[in-house]
């Protein structure tokens, strides 16, 4: 027998530990994708280990490792990976290096590596990944990890409850380990009901007439044809008891007792199933279209969500002093997020996060109103929570608070489908409509089909934003049994939950006849969002009397009023209202011209290409909305004039370069370039409204068209001009109800 000295035991123990694979202990980790230019499903890969976020080195990284990371994040898989810090260098430790995965692992913690924190890399070698598919919650990284509750639903009992959409009343059913169980009503409380309703997308709980349900229960127990009596004696049919405080965001956070303390006792003696009644928010009530505008709650108008790709998610904005602004995420948590969700008519929040790493648009341009919001979870509105003003706190829009709310399941996604596309995100639009008392699938007429309608379809399917609305879809083959046009004359505001809720013809009228002219869409999880810098317009406006001999090119491009055609060229001048404009892309995707370079039009006069026929409208309106002067700006040079720190300019017009505005960057049109004006030569002195609309024809898809218009109050005395009170169209939405359609009629003098 070989005897070892004590120091040999220490050495042997060290060698055993050193030889152990890195996945042996399988530590609990979390993953996220971040980066200044990252879109949904892609970005710099970061790992939360030992309480600190860090990065992964690109040495030996491959598609197998990327696939494991994407699946752990909840995606279907990976399509690519990016080396050399494509999504920007991170900070903190580099946790993993020389990773080796077989591709079957459920977590990066199971893959081999040099060991946690063992790396010879720097942050210029941080790896990024590109994931595919819609993200689904991953139990391994869920906030409610370890909860036995997998799913919750309401089982309707009464006939009227079965016919309602969404289902709001019935028995509570909980899924545990793949099996649905009912909950015993013994000890069931209103707090329990509140939590379940919140999980299912409802802001408030109602009351149930339990006496009537008890009679039905007893009748079924006596009915020999019913299996309820035998089922209710089986303990696997029940959950013995649940106890919630009422502020939990998930039933899995409540105290749950599946079996009674004694195995010989029944789980629900002399009891029946727990019953709940939930109250749907205004958006999901069947008669919501009949409600007058004044009936909307005052509280709801004080908070809103912006930029989210799906219903019930987005950047949180609140009204202070009549102006919309954001909330800093300092201290932002699930109770505060849930208060916002319920205030808006949704259920509890499933996620509280800040915007550029989560659920929608990149940043905002307006003020940041609040920070350090603290809610207990019972509050009816965010105004009842404690908070601080964010003026002097150093908060930036990169940390705007955001939420993702639970919304009711209405089944509208089953009433529309896409067919014939190369992926599930594109194709011919087919709708389920009632015809002759039966439900049938059919096509949508492509005539007048636009981005607003396409946006509704994509959101109805849970696919985010629309990137294209197609009036001809001859290259997509629809389903053979759905060729008949069932929907025509469709006109949406863009806020509807289903395409069937939009205005449309009664009897179908489609002159093109469908077929190759059926409506089609392509959907995307990210979209650009153009917003004007209102302050810059207000600060740079001035008048110039410009000689005609300097306006030949501008006249050729239609940038002068019609009266210029009758002047004695080159004698005389035109009075121009000039200003600078700065157009920010606050979305999560690049803003690109509708057509490629091959279709751009060369203009010899200025020696440049026009990629969009009209990029902006400049108008001077009377106070009742009639147009007295106008201008337009062709998109001859759509480029990244500037970008914030961490982003590089990628679009430039020089040398016939690619045109566009990168996500997070902005394009500036200086006051001294041609057509950056409104010709007011024929305008008499008075008070007016100055208006600028970006992307006025909605030729390019955006996540939000409501902020494309900028308006200023204008005073003109015949010699001088003042602009004041400039704001984007939705900035003062709490006090100004702007009906775009009515404004268009006024501007055209049709009303």
PDB file of C-alpha atoms in Angstrom, residues 451-654:
ATOM      1  CA  UNK A 451     -49.204  49.927 -44.518  1.00  0.00           C
ATOM      2  CA  UNK A 452     -51.850  50.723 -41.887  1.00  0.00           C
ATOM      3  CA  UNK A 453     -53.811  47.654 -42.950  1.00  0.00           C
ATOM      4  CA  UNK A 454     -50.667  45.541 -43.122  1.00  0.00           C
ATOM      5  CA  UNK A 455     -49.675  46.685 -39.616  1.00  0.00           C
ATOM      6  CA  UNK A 456     -52.985  45.410 -38.238  1.00  0.00           C
ATOM      7  CA  UNK A 457     -52.513  42.008 -39.899  1.00  0.00           C
ATOM      8  CA  UNK A 458     -48.966  41.581 -38.585  1.00  0.00           C
ATOM      9  CA  UNK A 459     -49.984  42.569 -35.057  1.00  0.00           C
ATOM     10  CA  UNK A 460     -53.038  40.282 -35.243  1.00  0.00           C
ATOM     11  CA  UNK A 461     -50.709  37.383 -36.036  1.00  0.00           C
ATOM     12  CA  UNK A 462     -48.249  38.365 -33.302  1.00  0.00           C
ATOM     13  CA  UNK A 463     -45.541  39.048 -35.891  1.00  0.00           C
ATOM     14  CA  UNK A 464     -44.723  42.640 -34.905  1.00  0.00           C
ATOM     15  CA  UNK A 465     -44.657  45.412 -37.513  1.00  0.00           C
ATOM     16  CA  UNK A 466     -45.330  45.400 -41.240  1.00  0.00           C
ATOM     17  CA  UNK A 467     -42.357  46.077 -43.470  1.00  0.00           C
ATOM     18  CA  UNK A 468     -44.273  45.969 -46.784  1.00  0.00           C
ATOM     19  CA  UNK A 469     -47.891  46.170 -47.894  1.00  0.00           C
ATOM     20  CA  UNK A 470     -48.351  44.602 -51.321  1.00  0.00           C
ATOM     21  CA  UNK A 471     -51.278  45.285 -53.642  1.00  0.00           C
ATOM     22  CA  UNK A 472     -50.067  42.595 -56.033  1.00  0.00           C
ATOM     23  CA  UNK A 473     -49.023  39.153 -54.830  1.00  0.00           C
ATOM     24  CA  UNK A 474     -48.814  37.171 -58.047  1.00  0.00           C
ATOM     25  CA  UNK A 475     -45.541  35.525 -56.977  1.00  0.00           C
ATOM     26  CA  UNK A 476     -47.171  34.052 -53.827  1.00  0.00           C
ATOM     27  CA  UNK A 477     -49.534  31.139 -54.290  1.00  0.00           C
ATOM     28  CA  UNK A 478     -52.433  31.222 -51.829  1.00  0.00           C
ATOM     29  CA  UNK A 479     -54.437  28.244 -50.642  1.00  0.00           C
ATOM     30  CA  UNK A 480     -56.649  26.774 -53.397  1.00  0.00           C
ATOM     31  CA  UNK A 481     -59.800  26.985 -51.283  1.00  0.00           C
ATOM     32  CA  UNK A 482     -59.304  30.638 -50.344  1.00  0.00           C
ATOM     33  CA  UNK A 483     -59.166  32.416 -53.701  1.00  0.00           C
ATOM     34  CA  UNK A 484     -62.527  34.195 -53.424  1.00  0.00           C
ATOM     35  CA  UNK A 485     -62.280  37.808 -52.241  1.00  0.00           C
ATOM     36  CA  UNK A 486     -64.171  38.138 -48.941  1.00  0.00           C
ATOM     37  CA  UNK A 487     -62.894  41.543 -47.825  1.00  0.00           C
ATOM     38  CA  UNK A 488     -62.595  44.743 -49.858  1.00  0.00           C
ATOM     39  CA  UNK A 489     -62.374  48.481 -49.302  1.00  0.00           C
ATOM     40  CA  UNK A 490     -60.377  47.836 -46.131  1.00  0.00           C
ATOM     41  CA  UNK A 491     -59.332  50.966 -44.296  1.00  0.00           C
ATOM     42  CA  UNK A 492     -57.653  50.799 -40.885  1.00  0.00           C
ATOM     43  CA  UNK A 493     -56.532  53.409 -38.399  1.00  0.00           C
ATOM     44  CA  UNK A 494     -53.700  51.098 -37.452  1.00  0.00           C
ATOM     45  CA  UNK A 495     -54.798  50.542 -33.852  1.00  0.00           C
ATOM     46  CA  UNK A 496     -57.313  47.742 -34.442  1.00  0.00           C
ATOM     47  CA  UNK A 497     -56.661  44.264 -33.035  1.00  0.00           C
ATOM     48  CA  UNK A 498     -57.971  42.454 -36.115  1.00  0.00           C
ATOM     49  CA  UNK A 499     -58.320  43.270 -39.806  1.00  0.00           C
ATOM     50  CA  UNK A 500     -62.005  42.357 -39.520  1.00  0.00           C
ATOM     51  CA  UNK A 501     -62.454  45.330 -37.142  1.00  0.00           C
ATOM     52  CA  UNK A 502     -61.346  47.837 -39.800  1.00  0.00           C
ATOM     53  CA  UNK A 503     -63.796  49.662 -42.033  1.00  0.00           C
ATOM     54  CA  UNK A 504     -64.627  47.682 -45.150  1.00  0.00           C
ATOM     55  CA  UNK A 505     -67.252  47.311 -47.824  1.00  0.00           C
ATOM     56  CA  UNK A 506     -70.539  45.625 -46.968  1.00  0.00           C
ATOM     57  CA  UNK A 507     -71.019  43.756 -50.212  1.00  0.00           C
ATOM     58  CA  UNK A 508     -67.579  42.975 -51.599  1.00  0.00           C
ATOM     59  CA  UNK A 509     -66.517  45.301 -54.424  1.00  0.00           C
ATOM     60  CA  UNK A 510     -63.123  44.461 -55.916  1.00  0.00           C
ATOM     61  CA  UNK A 511     -62.667  45.642 -59.540  1.00  0.00           C
ATOM     62  CA  UNK A 512     -59.268  43.955 -59.771  1.00  0.00           C
ATOM     63  CA  UNK A 513     -60.853  40.632 -58.836  1.00  0.00           C
ATOM     64  CA  UNK A 514     -58.250  39.369 -56.367  1.00  0.00           C
ATOM     65  CA  UNK A 515     -55.991  36.606 -57.674  1.00  0.00           C
ATOM     66  CA  UNK A 516     -52.643  38.199 -58.490  1.00  0.00           C
ATOM     67  CA  UNK A 517     -54.087  41.458 -57.101  1.00  0.00           C
ATOM     68  CA  UNK A 518     -54.861  40.014 -53.659  1.00  0.00           C
ATOM     69  CA  UNK A 519     -53.343  41.828 -50.669  1.00  0.00           C
ATOM     70  CA  UNK A 520     -50.061  40.608 -49.230  1.00  0.00           C
ATOM     71  CA  UNK A 521     -47.778  41.572 -46.349  1.00  0.00           C
ATOM     72  CA  UNK A 522     -44.317  41.017 -44.978  1.00  0.00           C
ATOM     73  CA  UNK A 523     -43.844  41.346 -41.218  1.00  0.00           C
ATOM     74  CA  UNK A 524     -40.832  42.098 -39.047  1.00  0.00           C
ATOM     75  CA  UNK A 525     -40.009  42.369 -35.355  1.00  0.00           C
ATOM     76  CA  UNK A 526     -38.212  45.692 -35.814  1.00  0.00           C
ATOM     77  CA  UNK A 527     -38.949  48.872 -37.743  1.00  0.00           C
ATOM     78  CA  UNK A 528     -37.582  52.413 -38.125  1.00  0.00           C
ATOM     79  CA  UNK A 529     -39.274  55.395 -36.486  1.00  0.00           C
ATOM     80  CA  UNK A 530     -38.578  58.906 -37.798  1.00  0.00           C
ATOM     81  CA  UNK A 531     -39.050  61.882 -35.477  1.00  0.00           C
ATOM     82  CA  UNK A 532     -38.226  65.544 -36.096  1.00  0.00           C
ATOM     83  CA  UNK A 533     -36.185  67.601 -33.643  1.00  0.00           C
ATOM     84  CA  UNK A 534     -38.767  70.273 -32.834  1.00  0.00           C
ATOM     85  CA  UNK A 535     -36.407  72.550 -30.927  1.00  0.00           C
ATOM     86  CA  UNK A 536     -33.978  72.843 -33.844  1.00  0.00           C
ATOM     87  CA  UNK A 537     -36.754  73.896 -36.239  1.00  0.00           C
ATOM     88  CA  UNK A 538     -37.902  76.574 -33.818  1.00  0.00           C
ATOM     89  CA  UNK A 539     -34.385  77.923 -33.199  1.00  0.00           C
ATOM     90  CA  UNK A 540     -33.234  78.104 -36.839  1.00  0.00           C
ATOM     91  CA  UNK A 541     -36.260  79.592 -38.643  1.00  0.00           C
ATOM     92  CA  UNK A 542     -35.765  82.896 -40.501  1.00  0.00           C
ATOM     93  CA  UNK A 543     -36.877  84.774 -43.648  1.00  0.00           C
ATOM     94  CA  UNK A 544     -34.834  85.268 -46.814  1.00  0.00           C
ATOM     95  CA  UNK A 545     -35.667  87.265 -49.956  1.00  0.00           C
ATOM     96  CA  UNK A 546     -33.850  85.156 -52.561  1.00  0.00           C
ATOM     97  CA  UNK A 547     -33.265  86.453 -56.139  1.00  0.00           C
ATOM     98  CA  UNK A 548     -34.866  84.462 -58.919  1.00  0.00           C
ATOM     99  CA  UNK A 549     -31.554  84.011 -60.706  1.00  0.00           C
ATOM    100  CA  UNK A 550     -30.507  81.735 -57.821  1.00  0.00           C
ATOM    101  CA  UNK A 551     -33.667  79.635 -57.906  1.00  0.00           C
ATOM    102  CA  UNK A 552     -33.650  77.960 -61.323  1.00  0.00           C
ATOM    103  CA  UNK A 553     -32.922  74.471 -59.967  1.00  0.00           C
ATOM    104  CA  UNK A 554     -35.388  74.857 -57.125  1.00  0.00           C
ATOM    105  CA  UNK A 555     -38.038  75.991 -59.610  1.00  0.00           C
ATOM    106  CA  UNK A 556     -37.328  72.985 -61.790  1.00  0.00           C
ATOM    107  CA  UNK A 557     -37.892  70.687 -58.811  1.00  0.00           C
ATOM    108  CA  UNK A 558     -41.189  72.333 -57.850  1.00  0.00           C
ATOM    109  CA  UNK A 559     -39.992  73.940 -54.633  1.00  0.00           C
ATOM    110  CA  UNK A 560     -41.644  77.329 -55.299  1.00  0.00           C
ATOM    111  CA  UNK A 561     -45.255  78.469 -55.235  1.00  0.00           C
ATOM    112  CA  UNK A 562     -47.275  78.428 -58.450  1.00  0.00           C
ATOM    113  CA  UNK A 563     -47.086  82.201 -58.785  1.00  0.00           C
ATOM    114  CA  UNK A 564     -43.367  81.857 -59.556  1.00  0.00           C
ATOM    115  CA  UNK A 565     -44.336  80.532 -62.994  1.00  0.00           C
ATOM    116  CA  UNK A 566     -45.732  83.946 -63.957  1.00  0.00           C
ATOM    117  CA  UNK A 567     -42.807  86.086 -62.849  1.00  0.00           C
ATOM    118  CA  UNK A 568     -40.380  87.848 -65.179  1.00  0.00           C
ATOM    119  CA  UNK A 569     -37.346  85.580 -64.703  1.00  0.00           C
ATOM    120  CA  UNK A 570     -34.587  86.266 -63.712  1.00  0.00           C
ATOM    121  CA  UNK A 571     -35.814  89.601 -62.261  1.00  0.00           C
ATOM    122  CA  UNK A 572     -37.436  89.674 -58.850  1.00  0.00           C
ATOM    123  CA  UNK A 573     -37.215  87.507 -55.732  1.00  0.00           C
ATOM    124  CA  UNK A 574     -39.151  85.028 -53.642  1.00  0.00           C
ATOM    125  CA  UNK A 575     -39.675  85.319 -49.879  1.00  0.00           C
ATOM    126  CA  UNK A 576     -38.683  82.050 -48.246  1.00  0.00           C
ATOM    127  CA  UNK A 577     -39.246  80.730 -44.732  1.00  0.00           C
ATOM    128  CA  UNK A 578     -36.022  78.787 -44.135  1.00  0.00           C
ATOM    129  CA  UNK A 579     -35.111  76.451 -41.298  1.00  0.00           C
ATOM    130  CA  UNK A 580     -32.952  73.457 -40.465  1.00  0.00           C
ATOM    131  CA  UNK A 581     -34.424  70.039 -39.830  1.00  0.00           C
ATOM    132  CA  UNK A 582     -32.922  67.116 -37.983  1.00  0.00           C
ATOM    133  CA  UNK A 583     -34.678  63.794 -38.520  1.00  0.00           C
ATOM    134  CA  UNK A 584     -33.878  61.096 -35.969  1.00  0.00           C
ATOM    135  CA  UNK A 585     -34.435  57.399 -36.520  1.00  0.00           C
ATOM    136  CA  UNK A 586     -35.535  56.261 -33.071  1.00  0.00           C
ATOM    137  CA  UNK A 587     -36.565  52.789 -34.209  1.00  0.00           C
ATOM    138  CA  UNK A 588     -34.690  49.516 -34.129  1.00  0.00           C
ATOM    139  CA  UNK A 589     -34.240  49.143 -37.903  1.00  0.00           C
ATOM    140  CA  UNK A 590     -32.649  51.300 -40.604  1.00  0.00           C
ATOM    141  CA  UNK A 591     -34.866  53.644 -42.606  1.00  0.00           C
ATOM    142  CA  UNK A 592     -34.236  52.788 -46.261  1.00  0.00           C
ATOM    143  CA  UNK A 593     -35.700  54.175 -49.499  1.00  0.00           C
ATOM    144  CA  UNK A 594     -38.569  52.172 -50.933  1.00  0.00           C
ATOM    145  CA  UNK A 595     -36.667  51.483 -54.143  1.00  0.00           C
ATOM    146  CA  UNK A 596     -33.112  50.333 -54.785  1.00  0.00           C
ATOM    147  CA  UNK A 597     -30.421  52.396 -56.468  1.00  0.00           C
ATOM    148  CA  UNK A 598     -31.329  51.002 -59.877  1.00  0.00           C
ATOM    149  CA  UNK A 599     -34.663  52.883 -59.688  1.00  0.00           C
ATOM    150  CA  UNK A 600     -33.365  56.229 -58.409  1.00  0.00           C
ATOM    151  CA  UNK A 601     -33.883  59.235 -60.679  1.00  0.00           C
ATOM    152  CA  UNK A 602     -30.918  61.378 -61.724  1.00  0.00           C
ATOM    153  CA  UNK A 603     -31.437  65.157 -61.529  1.00  0.00           C
ATOM    154  CA  UNK A 604     -28.916  66.917 -63.709  1.00  0.00           C
ATOM    155  CA  UNK A 605     -29.565  70.352 -62.235  1.00  0.00           C
ATOM    156  CA  UNK A 606     -28.218  69.465 -58.791  1.00  0.00           C
ATOM    157  CA  UNK A 607     -26.189  66.436 -59.895  1.00  0.00           C
ATOM    158  CA  UNK A 608     -27.795  64.043 -57.446  1.00  0.00           C
ATOM    159  CA  UNK A 609     -30.213  61.119 -57.321  1.00  0.00           C
ATOM    160  CA  UNK A 610     -33.720  61.206 -55.884  1.00  0.00           C
ATOM    161  CA  UNK A 611     -34.427  57.978 -53.987  1.00  0.00           C
ATOM    162  CA  UNK A 612     -37.896  59.003 -52.708  1.00  0.00           C
ATOM    163  CA  UNK A 613     -40.227  61.222 -54.698  1.00  0.00           C
ATOM    164  CA  UNK A 614     -41.290  63.224 -51.629  1.00  0.00           C
ATOM    165  CA  UNK A 615     -39.577  62.753 -48.292  1.00  0.00           C
ATOM    166  CA  UNK A 616     -41.165  65.626 -46.333  1.00  0.00           C
ATOM    167  CA  UNK A 617     -44.034  68.077 -46.716  1.00  0.00           C
ATOM    168  CA  UNK A 618     -43.628  71.651 -45.486  1.00  0.00           C
ATOM    169  CA  UNK A 619     -46.917  73.552 -45.119  1.00  0.00           C
ATOM    170  CA  UNK A 620     -48.178  76.839 -43.756  1.00  0.00           C
ATOM    171  CA  UNK A 621     -51.802  76.552 -42.615  1.00  0.00           C
ATOM    172  CA  UNK A 622     -54.398  78.980 -41.397  1.00  0.00           C
ATOM    173  CA  UNK A 623     -55.679  78.411 -37.880  1.00  0.00           C
ATOM    174  CA  UNK A 624     -58.643  76.471 -39.270  1.00  0.00           C
ATOM    175  CA  UNK A 625     -56.354  74.163 -41.230  1.00  0.00           C
ATOM    176  CA  UNK A 626     -56.531  75.578 -44.763  1.00  0.00           C
ATOM    177  CA  UNK A 627     -53.240  75.492 -46.639  1.00  0.00           C
ATOM    178  CA  UNK A 628     -51.823  78.874 -47.732  1.00  0.00           C
ATOM    179  CA  UNK A 629     -48.273  77.842 -48.704  1.00  0.00           C
ATOM    180  CA  UNK A 630     -46.426  74.596 -49.194  1.00  0.00           C
ATOM    181  CA  UNK A 631     -43.050  73.108 -49.976  1.00  0.00           C
ATOM    182  CA  UNK A 632     -41.570  69.672 -50.313  1.00  0.00           C
ATOM    183  CA  UNK A 633     -38.218  68.082 -49.857  1.00  0.00           C
ATOM    184  CA  UNK A 634     -37.119  65.309 -52.206  1.00  0.00           C
ATOM    185  CA  UNK A 635     -34.909  62.700 -50.574  1.00  0.00           C
ATOM    186  CA  UNK A 636     -31.872  63.467 -52.699  1.00  0.00           C
ATOM    187  CA  UNK A 637     -29.480  62.788 -49.867  1.00  0.00           C
ATOM    188  CA  UNK A 638     -30.757  60.462 -47.184  1.00  0.00           C
ATOM    189  CA  UNK A 639     -27.731  59.727 -45.017  1.00  0.00           C
ATOM    190  CA  UNK A 640     -26.296  59.431 -41.527  1.00  0.00           C
ATOM    191  CA  UNK A 641     -25.233  63.003 -40.813  1.00  0.00           C
ATOM    192  CA  UNK A 642     -24.358  62.087 -37.236  1.00  0.00           C
ATOM    193  CA  UNK A 643     -24.593  59.151 -34.870  1.00  0.00           C
ATOM    194  CA  UNK A 644     -24.282  58.936 -31.071  1.00  0.00           C
ATOM    195  CA  UNK A 645     -21.252  57.467 -29.357  1.00  0.00           C
ATOM    196  CA  UNK A 646     -20.867  53.787 -30.104  1.00  0.00           C
ATOM    197  CA  UNK A 647     -22.480  53.922 -33.563  1.00  0.00           C
ATOM    198  CA  UNK A 648     -20.735  54.408 -36.895  1.00  0.00           C
ATOM    199  CA  UNK A 649     -22.163  56.225 -39.911  1.00  0.00           C
ATOM    200  CA  UNK A 650     -23.071  53.672 -42.574  1.00  0.00           C
ATOM    201  CA  UNK A 651     -25.050  55.686 -45.152  1.00  0.00           C
ATOM    202  CA  UNK A 652     -23.524  58.476 -47.220  1.00  0.00           C
ATOM    203  CA  UNK A 653     -24.521  60.002 -50.550  1.00  0.00           C
ATOM    204  CA  UNK A 654     -21.021  60.649 -51.854  1.00  0.00           C
TER     205      UNK A 654
END
